[in-house]
Amino acid sequence: MIVEITEPGLVVLTMNRPERLNALGMGMVEEMRSALTELDDDPSVRVIVLTGTGRAFCSGADVQSAVEGFGAPDPDKNPVAGVFRVQEQIASLNELIHRMKTPVIAAVNGAAVGGGFSLALACDIRFASESAKFGSIFITLGVSSCDMGTSYLLPKIVGISRAAELMLTGRKFDAEEARAIGLVQDVVDDGDVVERALQTARQIAANSPMAVWMTKETLWKNVDAPSFRHALDMENRTQVMCTFSGELLNAFEAFVHKTTPTWKDL
């Protein structure tokens, strides 16, 4: 992984295995988990842009390494348990992104398929280059398309029927279709997608760190709210907490004096 502070508060985190199209080997999964955890613990980091080196954002699981790793089964070990542990390790990366207080924007610069597709879904916002390709291709490999959070996130982003069609066919689709179905917010020329993501990152970073954290957390909690009343209760409690952080008074004073608020660090 390459960690680059492009300007105060903004970090570009780049998957750097271009020879494998940034495939998710266990080494890269752990490296990314470590980098994301460290960045999320750093109060100076306001927004993270996630992208890939070379022709791909992320081509999914590192199939070549997995095939090379298959040897004679150990008769004393349960093969299901072993695979389940690996599955949990990889899937927990997307859970980490989803639960982080720091917003993560995917700058999809090429193929985002399989696990790479799920990784993009786990990010809060997505932008794509013209050459980007997407696909929930697990089903074409003989396993379920319900993997790494896809069955939870994709229907919430594009709708249940559209998600069903994409997951059951396993077909790949381009950036323009991704924009048309609401999967990505914008499509830009190749080479410009990170800067496009940074434009939105700057807008986010201009807001109070506390307000950004509580907005991300409450938004994703209320996606699963069992009722409108539950969602309102969560919002009301969050607003009271944010109000007593002092940021609202800070904003009011800045408005009166026609200045820019100076927000408190987390």
Short mmCIF file of C-alpha atoms in Angstrom, two decimals:
data_model
loop_
_atom_site.label_atom_id
_atom_site.label_comp_id
_atom_site.label_asym_id
_atom_site.label_seq_id
_atom_site.Cartn_x
_atom_site.Cartn_y
_atom_site.Cartn_z
CA MET A 1 0.00 0.00 0.00
CA ILE A 2 1.11 3.55 -0.74
CA VAL A 3 -0.01 6.20 1.75
CA GLU A 4 0.16 9.75 0.40
CA ILE A 5 -0.91 12.89 2.24
CA THR A 6 -1.93 15.05 -0.72
CA GLU A 7 -2.89 18.06 1.40
CA PRO A 8 -3.79 18.65 5.05
CA GLY A 9 -6.46 16.18 6.11
CA LEU A 10 -6.65 14.30 2.82
CA VAL A 11 -4.95 10.95 2.24
CA VAL A 12 -4.76 8.84 -0.93
CA LEU A 13 -4.34 5.16 -0.11
CA THR A 14 -3.21 3.20 -3.17
CA MET A 15 -3.27 -0.56 -3.63
CA ASN A 16 0.08 -1.33 -5.20
CA ARG A 17 0.18 -4.77 -6.82
CA PRO A 18 -0.14 -3.79 -10.49
CA GLU A 19 1.41 -7.07 -11.64
CA ARG A 20 -1.64 -8.86 -10.13
CA LEU A 21 -4.12 -6.08 -10.94
CA ASN A 22 -4.15 -5.28 -7.21
CA ALA A 23 -5.67 -8.64 -6.35
CA LEU A 24 -6.54 -9.20 -2.69
CA GLY A 25 -3.86 -11.52 -1.41
CA MET A 26 -3.82 -11.98 2.36
CA GLY A 27 -0.66 -9.87 2.62
CA MET A 28 -2.35 -6.90 0.98
CA VAL A 29 -5.52 -7.39 3.02
CA GLU A 30 -3.55 -7.17 6.26
CA GLU A 31 -1.48 -4.26 4.97
CA MET A 32 -4.63 -2.37 4.00
CA ARG A 33 -6.31 -3.16 7.31
CA SER A 34 -3.28 -1.85 9.21
CA ALA A 35 -3.09 1.33 7.12
CA LEU A 36 -6.81 2.06 7.44
CA THR A 37 -6.80 1.48 11.19
CA GLU A 38 -3.82 3.79 11.66
CA LEU A 39 -5.35 6.50 9.48
CA ASP A 40 -8.71 6.27 11.26
CA ASP A 41 -6.94 6.72 14.60
CA ASP A 42 -5.17 9.86 13.36
CA PRO A 43 -7.33 12.94 14.14
CA SER A 44 -5.58 14.95 11.43
CA VAL A 45 -6.93 12.62 8.71
CA ARG A 46 -10.33 13.83 7.52
CA VAL A 47 -11.00 11.83 4.34
CA ILE A 48 -9.36 8.82 2.67
CA VAL A 49 -9.39 8.24 -1.10
CA LEU A 50 -8.85 4.58 -2.01
CA THR A 51 -7.51 3.71 -5.48
CA GLY A 52 -5.23 1.27 -7.30
CA THR A 53 -1.98 1.39 -9.22
CA GLY A 54 -1.96 0.59 -12.92
CA ARG A 55 -4.88 -0.76 -14.97
CA ALA A 56 -7.11 -1.90 -12.11
CA PHE A 57 -8.73 -0.69 -8.95
CA CYS A 58 -8.85 -4.26 -7.62
CA SER A 59 -9.40 -7.49 -9.55
CA GLY A 60 -10.72 -9.37 -6.54
CA ALA A 61 -9.27 -12.38 -4.78
CA ASP A 62 -5.73 -13.42 -5.68
CA VAL A 63 -6.76 -16.60 -7.48
CA GLN A 64 -3.23 -17.50 -8.55
CA SER A 65 -1.94 -17.43 -4.98
CA ALA A 66 -4.96 -19.39 -3.80
CA VAL A 67 -4.40 -22.11 -6.41
CA GLU A 68 -0.71 -22.27 -5.55
CA GLY A 69 -1.64 -22.59 -1.89
CA PHE A 70 -3.85 -25.61 -2.40
CA GLY A 71 -1.95 -28.70 -1.43
CA ALA A 72 -2.81 -32.08 -0.02
CA PRO A 73 -5.52 -31.65 2.64
CA ASP A 74 -4.51 -32.17 6.25
CA PRO A 75 -6.66 -35.08 7.49
CA ASP A 76 -6.51 -33.70 11.03
CA LYS A 77 -7.94 -30.28 10.12
CA ASN A 78 -11.46 -29.36 9.11
CA PRO A 79 -11.20 -27.83 5.60
CA VAL A 80 -14.41 -25.86 6.06
CA ALA A 81 -13.07 -24.15 9.19
CA GLY A 82 -9.85 -23.18 7.42
CA VAL A 83 -11.61 -21.57 4.47
CA PHE A 84 -14.08 -19.89 6.82
CA ARG A 85 -11.25 -18.24 8.75
CA VAL A 86 -9.79 -16.82 5.53
CA GLN A 87 -13.25 -15.66 4.42
CA GLU A 88 -13.76 -13.87 7.74
CA GLN A 89 -10.38 -12.15 7.51
CA ILE A 90 -11.03 -10.78 4.02
CA ALA A 91 -14.65 -9.77 4.67
CA SER A 92 -13.73 -7.97 7.89
CA LEU A 93 -11.75 -5.47 5.78
CA ASN A 94 -15.00 -4.20 4.25
CA GLU A 95 -16.62 -4.11 7.67
CA LEU A 96 -13.74 -1.95 8.89
CA ILE A 97 -14.23 0.55 6.05
CA HIS A 98 -17.98 0.61 6.70
CA ARG A 99 -17.51 1.24 10.44
CA MET A 100 -14.65 3.76 10.31
CA LYS A 101 -15.42 7.29 11.47
CA THR A 102 -13.35 8.61 8.54
CA PRO A 103 -15.19 8.73 5.20
CA VAL A 104 -13.61 6.60 2.47
CA ILE A 105 -14.07 7.49 -1.22
CA ALA A 106 -13.35 4.90 -3.91
CA ALA A 107 -11.56 6.30 -6.98
CA VAL A 108 -12.14 3.37 -9.33
CA ASN A 109 -9.46 3.62 -12.00
CA GLY A 110 -10.01 0.31 -13.81
CA ALA A 111 -11.40 -3.15 -13.10
CA ALA A 112 -13.35 -3.49 -9.84
CA VAL A 113 -14.66 -7.04 -9.96
CA GLY A 114 -15.36 -9.78 -7.43
CA GLY A 115 -13.77 -8.79 -4.14
CA GLY A 116 -12.70 -5.49 -5.74
CA PHE A 117 -16.35 -4.76 -6.53
CA SER A 118 -17.30 -5.47 -2.91
CA LEU A 119 -14.44 -3.26 -1.74
CA ALA A 120 -15.78 -0.35 -3.79
CA LEU A 121 -19.28 -0.96 -2.40
CA ALA A 122 -17.97 -0.73 1.16
CA CYS A 123 -16.69 2.80 0.54
CA ASP A 124 -19.01 5.68 1.32
CA ILE A 125 -18.80 7.33 -2.13
CA ARG A 126 -17.56 6.09 -5.51
CA PHE A 127 -16.18 7.80 -8.60
CA ALA A 128 -15.03 6.03 -11.75
CA SER A 129 -12.73 6.58 -14.70
CA GLU A 130 -14.05 5.93 -18.21
CA SER A 131 -12.15 2.62 -18.39
CA ALA A 132 -13.60 1.28 -15.12
CA LYS A 133 -15.33 -2.09 -15.22
CA PHE A 134 -17.52 -3.57 -12.52
CA GLY A 135 -18.93 -7.00 -11.80
CA SER A 136 -20.14 -9.27 -9.04
CA ILE A 137 -18.45 -12.22 -10.71
CA PHE A 138 -18.33 -14.70 -7.82
CA ILE A 139 -21.21 -16.70 -9.32
CA THR A 140 -19.25 -17.31 -12.54
CA LEU A 141 -16.62 -19.10 -10.44
CA GLY A 142 -19.09 -21.58 -9.02
CA VAL A 143 -19.71 -19.86 -5.68
CA SER A 144 -22.35 -17.47 -4.37
CA SER A 145 -22.39 -13.83 -5.41
CA CYS A 146 -23.25 -13.06 -1.78
CA ASP A 147 -19.71 -12.28 -0.65
CA MET A 148 -17.84 -9.64 1.37
CA GLY A 149 -21.00 -7.64 2.02
CA THR A 150 -22.27 -7.49 -1.57
CA SER A 151 -25.73 -8.84 -0.73
CA TYR A 152 -26.12 -6.17 1.97
CA LEU A 153 -24.63 -3.13 0.24
CA LEU A 154 -25.52 -3.51 -3.44
CA PRO A 155 -29.34 -3.63 -3.01
CA LYS A 156 -29.17 -0.52 -0.82
CA ILE A 157 -27.19 1.34 -3.48
CA VAL A 158 -28.92 0.28 -6.72
CA GLY A 159 -32.15 -1.39 -5.57
CA ILE A 160 -33.06 -5.03 -4.98
CA SER A 161 -34.17 -5.97 -8.50
CA ARG A 162 -31.10 -4.42 -10.15
CA ALA A 163 -28.84 -6.05 -7.59
CA ALA A 164 -30.47 -9.41 -8.22
CA GLU A 165 -29.85 -9.14 -11.96
CA LEU A 166 -26.19 -8.16 -11.51
CA MET A 167 -25.52 -10.83 -8.88
CA LEU A 168 -27.35 -13.69 -10.61
CA THR A 169 -25.79 -13.09 -14.03
CA GLY A 170 -22.31 -12.14 -12.83
CA ARG A 171 -22.00 -9.92 -15.89
CA LYS A 172 -19.47 -7.11 -16.12
CA PHE A 173 -20.62 -3.58 -16.87
CA ASP A 174 -18.95 -0.28 -17.69
CA ALA A 175 -18.64 3.05 -15.93
CA GLU A 176 -21.51 4.71 -17.78
CA GLU A 177 -23.94 1.99 -16.69
CA ALA A 178 -22.54 2.27 -13.16
CA ARG A 179 -23.40 5.97 -13.20
CA ALA A 180 -26.84 5.35 -14.70
CA ILE A 181 -27.82 2.95 -11.90
CA GLY A 182 -26.41 5.17 -9.15
CA LEU A 183 -23.44 3.00 -8.26
CA VAL A 184 -20.96 5.82 -8.91
CA GLN A 185 -21.51 9.55 -8.56
CA ASP A 186 -19.46 10.65 -11.57
CA VAL A 187 -17.38 9.31 -14.47
CA VAL A 188 -14.28 11.21 -15.58
CA ASP A 189 -11.43 10.81 -18.04
CA ASP A 190 -8.81 8.17 -17.31
CA GLY A 191 -6.15 9.65 -15.07
CA ASP A 192 -8.52 12.17 -13.46
CA VAL A 193 -10.49 9.99 -11.05
CA VAL A 194 -8.33 10.59 -7.96
CA GLU A 195 -8.53 14.36 -8.42
CA ARG A 196 -12.30 14.06 -8.88
CA ALA A 197 -12.50 12.14 -5.60
CA LEU A 198 -10.32 14.74 -3.90
CA GLN A 199 -12.71 17.51 -4.97
CA THR A 200 -15.46 15.88 -2.94
CA ALA A 201 -13.01 15.03 -0.16
CA ARG A 202 -12.20 18.74 0.22
CA GLN A 203 -15.91 19.56 0.57
CA ILE A 204 -16.27 16.94 3.29
CA ALA A 205 -13.12 18.06 5.10
CA ALA A 206 -14.42 21.62 5.26
CA ASN A 207 -17.05 20.46 7.75
CA SER A 208 -16.71 19.76 11.46
CA PRO A 209 -14.90 16.45 12.15
CA MET A 210 -17.51 15.59 14.77
CA ALA A 211 -20.37 16.35 12.37
CA VAL A 212 -18.80 14.23 9.62
CA TRP A 213 -18.25 11.29 11.97
CA MET A 214 -21.79 11.42 13.37
CA THR A 215 -23.30 11.83 9.90
CA LYS A 216 -21.51 8.75 8.54
CA GLU A 217 -22.31 6.66 11.60
CA THR A 218 -25.95 7.69 11.87
CA LEU A 219 -26.57 7.38 8.14
CA TRP A 220 -25.41 3.77 8.06
CA LYS A 221 -27.22 2.89 11.30
CA ASN A 222 -30.47 4.30 9.97
CA VAL A 223 -30.21 2.32 6.75
CA ASP A 224 -31.18 -0.60 9.00
CA ALA A 225 -33.63 1.28 11.21
CA PRO A 226 -36.72 -0.87 11.82
CA SER A 227 -39.02 2.15 11.61
CA PHE A 228 -39.12 5.86 10.88
CA ARG A 229 -39.55 6.47 14.62
CA HIS A 230 -36.32 4.57 15.37
CA ALA A 231 -34.48 6.64 12.75
CA LEU A 232 -35.80 9.89 14.23
CA ASP A 233 -34.77 8.82 17.74
CA MET A 234 -31.24 8.10 16.56
CA GLU A 235 -31.06 11.43 14.73
CA ASN A 236 -32.44 13.39 17.68
CA ARG A 237 -29.92 11.94 20.13
CA THR A 238 -27.07 12.53 17.70
CA GLN A 239 -28.11 16.15 17.14
CA VAL A 240 -28.24 16.84 20.88
CA MET A 241 -24.79 15.34 21.33
CA CYS A 242 -23.39 17.39 18.43
CA THR A 243 -25.03 20.56 19.72
CA PHE A 244 -23.35 20.26 23.10
CA SER A 245 -19.95 19.69 21.46
CA GLY A 246 -19.85 23.48 20.97
CA GLU A 247 -19.54 23.32 17.20
CA LEU A 248 -22.99 24.77 16.55
CA LEU A 249 -22.21 27.91 18.58
CA ASN A 250 -18.87 28.12 16.78
CA ALA A 251 -20.70 28.05 13.44
CA PHE A 252 -23.21 30.70 14.55
CA GLU A 253 -20.43 33.04 15.69
CA ALA A 254 -18.57 32.59 12.41
CA PHE A 255 -21.78 33.36 10.51
CA VAL A 256 -22.35 36.58 12.47
CA HIS A 257 -18.75 37.73 11.98
CA LYS A 258 -18.63 36.51 8.35
CA THR A 259 -15.62 34.25 9.03
CA THR A 260 -14.87 30.56 8.51
CA PRO A 261 -15.44 28.35 11.56
CA THR A 262 -12.41 26.78 13.19
CA TRP A 263 -13.55 23.29 14.04
CA LYS A 264 -12.37 21.27 17.02
CA ASP A 265 -10.26 18.16 16.42
CA LEU A 266 -11.68 14.82 17.49
#
